[in-house]
XYZ file of C-alpha atoms in Angstrom:
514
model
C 79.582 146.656 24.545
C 81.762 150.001 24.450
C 83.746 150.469 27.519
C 83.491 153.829 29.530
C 85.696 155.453 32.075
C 83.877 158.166 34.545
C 86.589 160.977 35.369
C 85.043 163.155 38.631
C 86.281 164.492 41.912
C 82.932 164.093 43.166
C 81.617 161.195 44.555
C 78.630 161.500 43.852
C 78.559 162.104 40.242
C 81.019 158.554 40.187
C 78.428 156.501 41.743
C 75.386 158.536 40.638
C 75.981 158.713 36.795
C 75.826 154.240 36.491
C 72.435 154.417 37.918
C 71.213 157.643 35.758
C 70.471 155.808 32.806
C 70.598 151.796 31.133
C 73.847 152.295 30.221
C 73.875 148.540 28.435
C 70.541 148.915 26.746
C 72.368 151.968 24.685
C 75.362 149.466 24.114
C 77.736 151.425 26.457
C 79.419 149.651 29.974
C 81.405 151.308 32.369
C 84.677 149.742 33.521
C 85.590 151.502 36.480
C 86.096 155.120 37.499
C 88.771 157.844 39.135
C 88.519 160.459 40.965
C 90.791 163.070 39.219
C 93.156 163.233 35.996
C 96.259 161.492 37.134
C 94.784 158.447 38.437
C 92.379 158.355 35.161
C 95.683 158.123 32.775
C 97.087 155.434 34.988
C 93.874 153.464 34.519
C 93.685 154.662 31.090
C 97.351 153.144 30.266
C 96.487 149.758 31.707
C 93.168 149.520 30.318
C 91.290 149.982 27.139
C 88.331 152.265 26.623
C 86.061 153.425 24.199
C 84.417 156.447 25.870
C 85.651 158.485 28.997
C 83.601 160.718 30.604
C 85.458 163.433 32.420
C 85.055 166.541 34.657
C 86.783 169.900 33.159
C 88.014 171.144 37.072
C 89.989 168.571 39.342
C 92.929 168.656 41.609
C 95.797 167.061 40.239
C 95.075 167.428 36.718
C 92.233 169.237 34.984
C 89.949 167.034 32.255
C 91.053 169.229 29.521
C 94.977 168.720 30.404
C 93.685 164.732 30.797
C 92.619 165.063 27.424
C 95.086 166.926 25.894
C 97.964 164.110 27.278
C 96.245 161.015 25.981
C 95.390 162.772 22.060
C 99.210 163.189 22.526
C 99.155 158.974 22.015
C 95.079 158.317 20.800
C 93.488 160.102 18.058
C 90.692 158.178 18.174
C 89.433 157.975 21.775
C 86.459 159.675 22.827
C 85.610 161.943 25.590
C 82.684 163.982 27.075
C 83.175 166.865 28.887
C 81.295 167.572 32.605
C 81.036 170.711 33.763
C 79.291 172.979 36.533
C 79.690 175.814 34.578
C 78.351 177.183 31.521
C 81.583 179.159 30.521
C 82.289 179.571 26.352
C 85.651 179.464 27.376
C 85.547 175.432 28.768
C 83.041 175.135 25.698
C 85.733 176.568 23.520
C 88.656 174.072 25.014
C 86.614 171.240 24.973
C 85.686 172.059 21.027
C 89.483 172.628 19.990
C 89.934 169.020 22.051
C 87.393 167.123 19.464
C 85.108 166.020 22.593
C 81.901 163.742 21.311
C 79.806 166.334 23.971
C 80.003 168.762 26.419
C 77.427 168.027 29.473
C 76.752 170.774 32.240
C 76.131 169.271 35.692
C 73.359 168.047 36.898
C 73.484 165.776 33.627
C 70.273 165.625 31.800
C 69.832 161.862 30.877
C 67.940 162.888 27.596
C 70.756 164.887 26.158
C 73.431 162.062 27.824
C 71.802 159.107 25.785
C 71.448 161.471 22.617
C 75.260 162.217 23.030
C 75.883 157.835 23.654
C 73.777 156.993 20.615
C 75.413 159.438 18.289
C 78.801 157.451 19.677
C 77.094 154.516 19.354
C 76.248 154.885 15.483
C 79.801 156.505 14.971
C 81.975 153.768 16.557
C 79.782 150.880 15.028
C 80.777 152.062 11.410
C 84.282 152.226 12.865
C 84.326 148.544 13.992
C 82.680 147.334 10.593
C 85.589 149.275 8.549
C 88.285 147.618 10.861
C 86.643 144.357 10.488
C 86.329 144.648 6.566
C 90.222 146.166 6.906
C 91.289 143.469 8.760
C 89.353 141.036 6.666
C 91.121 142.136 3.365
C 94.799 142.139 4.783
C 93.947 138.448 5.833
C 93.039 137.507 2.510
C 96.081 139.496 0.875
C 98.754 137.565 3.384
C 97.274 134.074 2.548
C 96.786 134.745 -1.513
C 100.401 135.506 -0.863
C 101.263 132.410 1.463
C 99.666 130.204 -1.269
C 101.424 131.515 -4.339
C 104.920 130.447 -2.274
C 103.150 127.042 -1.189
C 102.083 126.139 -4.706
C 105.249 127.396 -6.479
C 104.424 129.993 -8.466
C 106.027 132.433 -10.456
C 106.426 135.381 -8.012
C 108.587 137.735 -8.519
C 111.725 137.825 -6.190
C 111.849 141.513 -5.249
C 108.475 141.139 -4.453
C 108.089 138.008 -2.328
C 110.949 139.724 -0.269
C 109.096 142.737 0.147
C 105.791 140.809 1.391
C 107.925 138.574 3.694
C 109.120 141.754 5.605
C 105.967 143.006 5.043
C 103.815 140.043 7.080
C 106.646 139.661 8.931
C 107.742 135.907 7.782
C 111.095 137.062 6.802
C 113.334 134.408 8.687
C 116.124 131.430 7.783
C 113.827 128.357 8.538
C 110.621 127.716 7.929
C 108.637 124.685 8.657
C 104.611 123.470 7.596
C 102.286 122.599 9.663
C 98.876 121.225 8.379
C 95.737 120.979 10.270
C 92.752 118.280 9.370
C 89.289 118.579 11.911
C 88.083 114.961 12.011
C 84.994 116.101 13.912
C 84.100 119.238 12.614
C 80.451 119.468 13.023
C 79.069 122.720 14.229
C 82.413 124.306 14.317
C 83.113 127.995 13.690
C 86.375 127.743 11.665
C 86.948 131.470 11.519
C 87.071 131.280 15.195
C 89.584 128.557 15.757
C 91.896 130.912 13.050
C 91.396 133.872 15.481
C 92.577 131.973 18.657
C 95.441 130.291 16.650
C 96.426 133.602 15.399
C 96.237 135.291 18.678
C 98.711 132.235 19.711
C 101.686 132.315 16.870
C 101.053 135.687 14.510
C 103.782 137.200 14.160
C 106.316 135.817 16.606
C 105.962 132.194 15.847
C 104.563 132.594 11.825
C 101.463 133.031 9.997
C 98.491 131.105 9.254
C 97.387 130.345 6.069
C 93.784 128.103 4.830
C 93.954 125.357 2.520
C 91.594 123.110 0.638
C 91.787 120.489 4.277
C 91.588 122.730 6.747
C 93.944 125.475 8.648
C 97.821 125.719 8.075
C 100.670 127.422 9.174
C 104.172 128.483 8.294
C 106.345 128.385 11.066
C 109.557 130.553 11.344
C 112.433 130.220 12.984
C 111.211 126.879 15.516
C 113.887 125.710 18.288
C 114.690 122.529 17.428
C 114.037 120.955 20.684
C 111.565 118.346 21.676
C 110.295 120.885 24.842
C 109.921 123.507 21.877
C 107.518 121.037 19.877
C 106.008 119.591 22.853
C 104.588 123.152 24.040
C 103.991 123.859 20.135
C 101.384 120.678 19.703
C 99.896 121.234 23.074
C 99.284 124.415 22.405
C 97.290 123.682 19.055
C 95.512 121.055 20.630
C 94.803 122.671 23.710
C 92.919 124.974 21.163
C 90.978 122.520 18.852
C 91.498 119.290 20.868
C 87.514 119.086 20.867
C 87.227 118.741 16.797
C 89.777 115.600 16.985
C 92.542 117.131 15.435
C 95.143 115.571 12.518
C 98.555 117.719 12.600
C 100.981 117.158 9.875
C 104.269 118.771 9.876
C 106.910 119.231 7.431
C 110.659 119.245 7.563
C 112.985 122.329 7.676
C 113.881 124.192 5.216
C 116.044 126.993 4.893
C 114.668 128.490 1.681
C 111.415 130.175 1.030
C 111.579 128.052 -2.576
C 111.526 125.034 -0.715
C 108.314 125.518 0.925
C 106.000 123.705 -1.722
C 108.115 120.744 -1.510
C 107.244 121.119 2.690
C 103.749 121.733 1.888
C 103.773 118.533 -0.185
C 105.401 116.687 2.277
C 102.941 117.886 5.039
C 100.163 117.386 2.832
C 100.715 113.607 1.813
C 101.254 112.999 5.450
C 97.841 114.108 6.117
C 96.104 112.400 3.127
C 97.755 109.414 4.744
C 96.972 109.917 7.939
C 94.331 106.865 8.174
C 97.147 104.468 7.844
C 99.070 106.081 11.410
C 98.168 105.694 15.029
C 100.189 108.564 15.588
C 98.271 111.721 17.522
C 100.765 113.902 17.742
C 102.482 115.001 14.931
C 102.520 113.575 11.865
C 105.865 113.455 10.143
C 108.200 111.252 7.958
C 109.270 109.976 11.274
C 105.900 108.371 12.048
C 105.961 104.509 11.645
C 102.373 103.058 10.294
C 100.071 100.947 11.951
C 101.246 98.119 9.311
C 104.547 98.600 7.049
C 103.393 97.559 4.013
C 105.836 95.086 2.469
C 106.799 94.400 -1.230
C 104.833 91.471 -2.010
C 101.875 92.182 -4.607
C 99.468 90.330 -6.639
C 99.752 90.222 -10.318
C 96.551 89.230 -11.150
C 93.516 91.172 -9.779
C 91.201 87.945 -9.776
C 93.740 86.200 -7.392
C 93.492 89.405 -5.334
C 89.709 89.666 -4.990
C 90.047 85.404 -4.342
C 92.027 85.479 -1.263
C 90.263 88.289 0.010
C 86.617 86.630 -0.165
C 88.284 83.513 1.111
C 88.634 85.196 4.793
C 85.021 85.503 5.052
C 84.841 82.044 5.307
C 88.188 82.034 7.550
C 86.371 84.074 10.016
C 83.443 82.485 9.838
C 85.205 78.865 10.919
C 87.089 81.266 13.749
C 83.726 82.759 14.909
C 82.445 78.909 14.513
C 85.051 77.202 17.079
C 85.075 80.459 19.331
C 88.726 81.618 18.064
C 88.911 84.811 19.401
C 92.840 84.983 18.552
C 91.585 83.324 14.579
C 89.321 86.941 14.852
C 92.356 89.270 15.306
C 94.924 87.288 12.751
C 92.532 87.207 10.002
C 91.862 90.733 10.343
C 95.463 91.099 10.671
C 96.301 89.539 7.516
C 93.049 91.274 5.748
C 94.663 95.077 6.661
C 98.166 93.400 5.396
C 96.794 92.290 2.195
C 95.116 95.548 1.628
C 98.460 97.575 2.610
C 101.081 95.850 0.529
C 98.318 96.307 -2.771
C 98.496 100.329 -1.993
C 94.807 100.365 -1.420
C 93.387 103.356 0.007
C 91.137 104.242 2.852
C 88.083 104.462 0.818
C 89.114 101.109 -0.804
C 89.939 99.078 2.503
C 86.822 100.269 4.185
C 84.342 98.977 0.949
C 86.754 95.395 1.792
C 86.108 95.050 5.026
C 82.239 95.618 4.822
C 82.096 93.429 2.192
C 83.741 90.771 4.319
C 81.748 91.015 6.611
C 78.641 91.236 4.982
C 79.664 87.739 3.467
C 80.266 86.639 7.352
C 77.155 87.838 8.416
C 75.428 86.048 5.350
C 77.008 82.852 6.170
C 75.828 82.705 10.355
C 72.171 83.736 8.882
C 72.352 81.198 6.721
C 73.766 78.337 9.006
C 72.538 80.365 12.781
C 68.994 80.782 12.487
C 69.525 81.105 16.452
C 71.079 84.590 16.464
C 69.071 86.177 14.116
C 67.919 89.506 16.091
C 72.423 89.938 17.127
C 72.759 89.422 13.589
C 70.403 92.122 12.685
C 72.410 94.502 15.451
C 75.705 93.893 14.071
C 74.237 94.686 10.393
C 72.959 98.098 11.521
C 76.007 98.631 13.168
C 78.355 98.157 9.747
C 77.463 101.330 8.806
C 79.964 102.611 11.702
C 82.837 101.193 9.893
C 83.245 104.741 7.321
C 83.929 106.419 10.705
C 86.870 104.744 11.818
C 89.432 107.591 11.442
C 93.032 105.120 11.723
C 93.457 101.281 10.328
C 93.765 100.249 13.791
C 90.519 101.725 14.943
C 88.797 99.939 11.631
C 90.535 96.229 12.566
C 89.010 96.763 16.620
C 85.828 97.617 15.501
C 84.945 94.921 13.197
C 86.702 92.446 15.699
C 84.409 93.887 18.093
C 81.405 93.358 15.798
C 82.352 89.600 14.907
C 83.119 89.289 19.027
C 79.598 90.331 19.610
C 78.395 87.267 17.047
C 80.765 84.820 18.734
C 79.369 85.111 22.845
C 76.004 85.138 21.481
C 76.414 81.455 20.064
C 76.408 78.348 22.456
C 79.750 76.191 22.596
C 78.831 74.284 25.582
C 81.716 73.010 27.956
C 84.120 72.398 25.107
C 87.767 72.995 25.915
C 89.656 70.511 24.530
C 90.700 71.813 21.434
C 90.600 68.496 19.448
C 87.148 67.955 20.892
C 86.496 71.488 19.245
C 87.656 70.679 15.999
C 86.313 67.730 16.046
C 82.806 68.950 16.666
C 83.381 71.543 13.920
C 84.171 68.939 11.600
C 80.599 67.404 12.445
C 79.210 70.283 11.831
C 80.451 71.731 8.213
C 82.040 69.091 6.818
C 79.322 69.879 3.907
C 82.205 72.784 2.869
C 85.381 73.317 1.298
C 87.533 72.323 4.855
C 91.451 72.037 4.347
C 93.785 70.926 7.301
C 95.754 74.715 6.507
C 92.749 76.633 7.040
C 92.056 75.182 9.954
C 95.233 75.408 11.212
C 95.348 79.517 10.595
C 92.208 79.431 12.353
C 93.780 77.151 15.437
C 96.880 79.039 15.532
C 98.665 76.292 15.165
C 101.351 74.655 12.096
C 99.166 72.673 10.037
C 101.853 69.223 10.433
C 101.627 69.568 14.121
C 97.859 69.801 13.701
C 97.343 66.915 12.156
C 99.356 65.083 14.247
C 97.702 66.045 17.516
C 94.458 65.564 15.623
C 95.829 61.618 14.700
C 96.125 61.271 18.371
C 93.015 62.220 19.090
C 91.152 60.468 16.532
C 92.759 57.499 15.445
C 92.653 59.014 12.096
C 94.348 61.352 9.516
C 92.412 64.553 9.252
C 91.375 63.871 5.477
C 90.589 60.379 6.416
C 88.369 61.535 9.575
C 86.659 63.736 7.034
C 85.819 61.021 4.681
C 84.194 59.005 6.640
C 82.069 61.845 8.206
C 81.117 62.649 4.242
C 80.542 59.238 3.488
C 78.131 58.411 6.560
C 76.419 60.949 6.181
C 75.962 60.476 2.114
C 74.504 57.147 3.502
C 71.620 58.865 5.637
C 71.022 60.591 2.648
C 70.951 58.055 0.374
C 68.990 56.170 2.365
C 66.543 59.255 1.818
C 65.505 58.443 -1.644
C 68.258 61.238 -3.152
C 70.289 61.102 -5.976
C 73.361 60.004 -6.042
C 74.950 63.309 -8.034
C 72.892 65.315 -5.530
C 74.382 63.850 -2.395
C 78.138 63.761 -3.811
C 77.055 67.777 -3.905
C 75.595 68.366 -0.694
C 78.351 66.360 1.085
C 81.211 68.582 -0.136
C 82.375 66.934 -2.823
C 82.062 68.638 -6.150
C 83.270 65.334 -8.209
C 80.391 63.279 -8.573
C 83.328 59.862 -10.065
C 85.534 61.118 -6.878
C 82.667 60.654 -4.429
C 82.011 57.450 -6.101
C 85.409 56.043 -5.761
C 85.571 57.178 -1.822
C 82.195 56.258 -1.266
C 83.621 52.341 -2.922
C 86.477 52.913 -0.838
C 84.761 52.659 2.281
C 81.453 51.186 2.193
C 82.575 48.658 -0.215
C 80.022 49.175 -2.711
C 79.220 52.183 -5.418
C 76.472 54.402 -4.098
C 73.576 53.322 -6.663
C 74.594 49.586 -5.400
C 74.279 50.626 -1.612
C 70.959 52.240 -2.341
C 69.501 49.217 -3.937
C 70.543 46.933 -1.298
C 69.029 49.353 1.716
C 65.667 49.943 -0.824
């Protein structure tokens, strides 16, 4: 809506010309109103209008000497003349002061609106050359912000020139880099208009890049209050599209600003690996340092890393909430120190626990429909935005699995290993796993476990193997098929134990129970 000022001594023109016609359905609102010239230009200098509609004779100061003192400052404003008498002479005045329209009183509403949609039609153009204006220079200053970010061969005289030009000429400049995590239905052109309005020119100029919305800053006290009100600022602007915000070191060169960009920009590519939510800098510490211990071979690598599906599988198994959160631990570690990236540790970790999931379906028939829920739910894990949110989520996930499953009244943690011994002795069980999985050292383990049992942990696991290659056995199978589905993948070493501690070879013991 165009904004109009009524100019009249009389009252009754003031509050009569609002109601004359539908001032909004002709895209015209008035603001407010005075009753003579002097007051008008007050209003006039504290407000901004697109049409005022003033009378030629009023005490204080006439609408023609009105007009005359504001075309002294605005070329463009518009004015239409009232008048309550048909004198050439006001005509002739009100011509020489480029009036849109010249209106005798009473006003006739038909020629009023004709005089409003003229306007209308003239001052539309007007806004869509501005717009297109404004549009243009926008794309000039950041073409011209870009060629400095990337480095290229500008000419000296003439990057000066622009600097002073878009008003970036200054002795330190800094990047910041913006990155919308939630961007859905958001009107980016919008967000650059309110950012604008909050740092161009005084604080810099903003710029877009391929990841979102940056900005040079210039000439940024180097105080904590000073970037405290800077970030809440931004975010008090685009807070609701879950902002990244990278920022760059000083520099005190305009040739060093592609190095800053660079900086800023790997700090944002990076940005899944930091908790941090304010801003991102080479200050920030990551959610886990990786350390400078690598694999050499990429089979040992993909080894250890299916190995913790079965890890958390034996912690989900013996209700190890603290085995949950270490494995994952050492999962993210693993994944760190080998440089993987976010894509990469993501595809990991669903892997894993796909594998996890396969192994409760295939050994928890019980839990099939949570089993189903967590699977639907994997899909979730591409949305974690930070490491830490990925390692809480799937811990979450595997949490859910764990208090569906019954463990009974079984606190004593020997009783619990124990029982887990019982029941997947079948698999590849070593004291060290389970001691990762206990949180506990693997000699003290076995030693509490000694106590306990009366036996050494292999021993204990022997005999569990062994009696239970008896029932089986006893079941008509084969003796190369029971050394297998007892955990032992050495059909002469299952022989020898099974000698050990029945006292007879397997095919003997068979005959004598047939």
């Amino acid at each position: 809506m165009y904004k109009v000022l009524i100019v009249d001594d009389e009252p009754m023109i003031r509050e009569g010309l609002p109601t004359l016609i539908p001032w909004t359905s002709h895209g015209f609102e008035i603001i407010d109103s005075a009753s003579n010239g002097k007051e008008a230009l007050e209003k006039y200098r504290n407000h901004q209008f697109d049409l005022i509609i003033a009378d030629i004779r009023m005490p204080e100061m006439s609408g023609i000497t009105l007009i005359e003192t504001i075309r002294e400052h605005d070329k463009d404003i518009n004015f239409i003349i009232l008048s309550g008498h048909a004198d050439f002479e006001y005509a002739r005045k009100a011509i020489s002061a480029r009036v849109v329209g010249y209106l005798l009183k009473p006003v006739d509403e038909d020629e009023l609106i004709e005089y409003l949609e003229k306007l209308k039609k003239k001052l539309d153009q007007q806004h869509t050359l501005d717009e297109l204006k404004m549009s243009n220079q926008t794309v000039l200053k950041n073409n011209f912000i870009l060629s400095l970010l990337h480095d290229e061969n500008v000419d000296q005289k003439t990057v000066e020139d622009e600097l002073i030009a878009w008003q970036l000429n200054s002795k330190e400049y800094q990047i910041i880099l913006l990155k919308f995590l939630s961007a859905n239905n958001m009107d980016i052109d919008e967000v650059k208009q309110l950012l604008a309005q909050a740092f161009e020119p005084d604080r810099g100029a903003l710029f877009s890049n391929d990841s979102g919305i940056g900005m040079i800053l210039k000439d940024i006290p180097k105080t904590q209050e000073s970037y405290q009100y800077l970030l809440e600022t931004i975010k008090k602007i685009v807070h609701i599209y879950d902002p990244v915000i990278s920022i760059s070191e000083v520099v005190t060169s305009i040739e060093d600003l592609s190095e800053a960009f660079r900086q800023a920009n790997q700090l944002l590519e990076h940005h899944f690996f930091f908790e941090e939510r304010g801003f991102l800098s080479k200050d920030s510490k990551p959610i886990i340092p990786p350390q400078e211990v690598r694999m050499e071979r990429a089979d040992v690598y993909e080894a250890i890393l299916d190995s913790y599906a079965e890890k958390l599988y034996f912690a989900i198994d013996i209700a190890s909430q603290m085995g949950i959160e270490e494995r994952l631990i050492e999962i993210a570690q693993l994944l760190v120190n080998e440089r993987s990236t976010e894509d990469q540790i993501k595809r990991y970790y669903f892997r894993i626990l796909s594998s996890v999931l396969n192994k409760c379906s295939a050994e928890k028939s019980e839990i099939q429909s949570v089993l189903s829920e967590v699977s639907e739910s994997m899909v979730d894990i591409y949305k974690q935005t930070n490491l830490s949110q990925l390692m809480n989520y799937i811990q979450k996930l595997l949490m859910k699995i764990m208090s569906s499953l019954e463990y009974g009244d079984q606190h004593d943690q020997m009783k619990r290993l124990e029982d887990f011994i019982l029941r997947n002795y079948h698999k590849h069980l070593k004291l060290e796993m389970l001691a990762e999985i206990f949180n506990y050292n693997s000699a003290y383990l076995g030693k509490l476990f000694k106590n306990h049992t009366g036996e050494y942990f292999n021993t204990y696991l022997d005999k569990v193997r062994i009696e239970n290659a008896k029932k089986l056995l006893n079941q008509g199978f084969k003796v190369y098929q029971v050394a297998e589905q007892v955990g032992f993948t050495n059909v002469d070493y299952f022989h020898n134990k099974f000698k050990k501690y029945v006292g007879s070879s397997p095919s003997t013991y068979r005959k004598k129970v047939k």
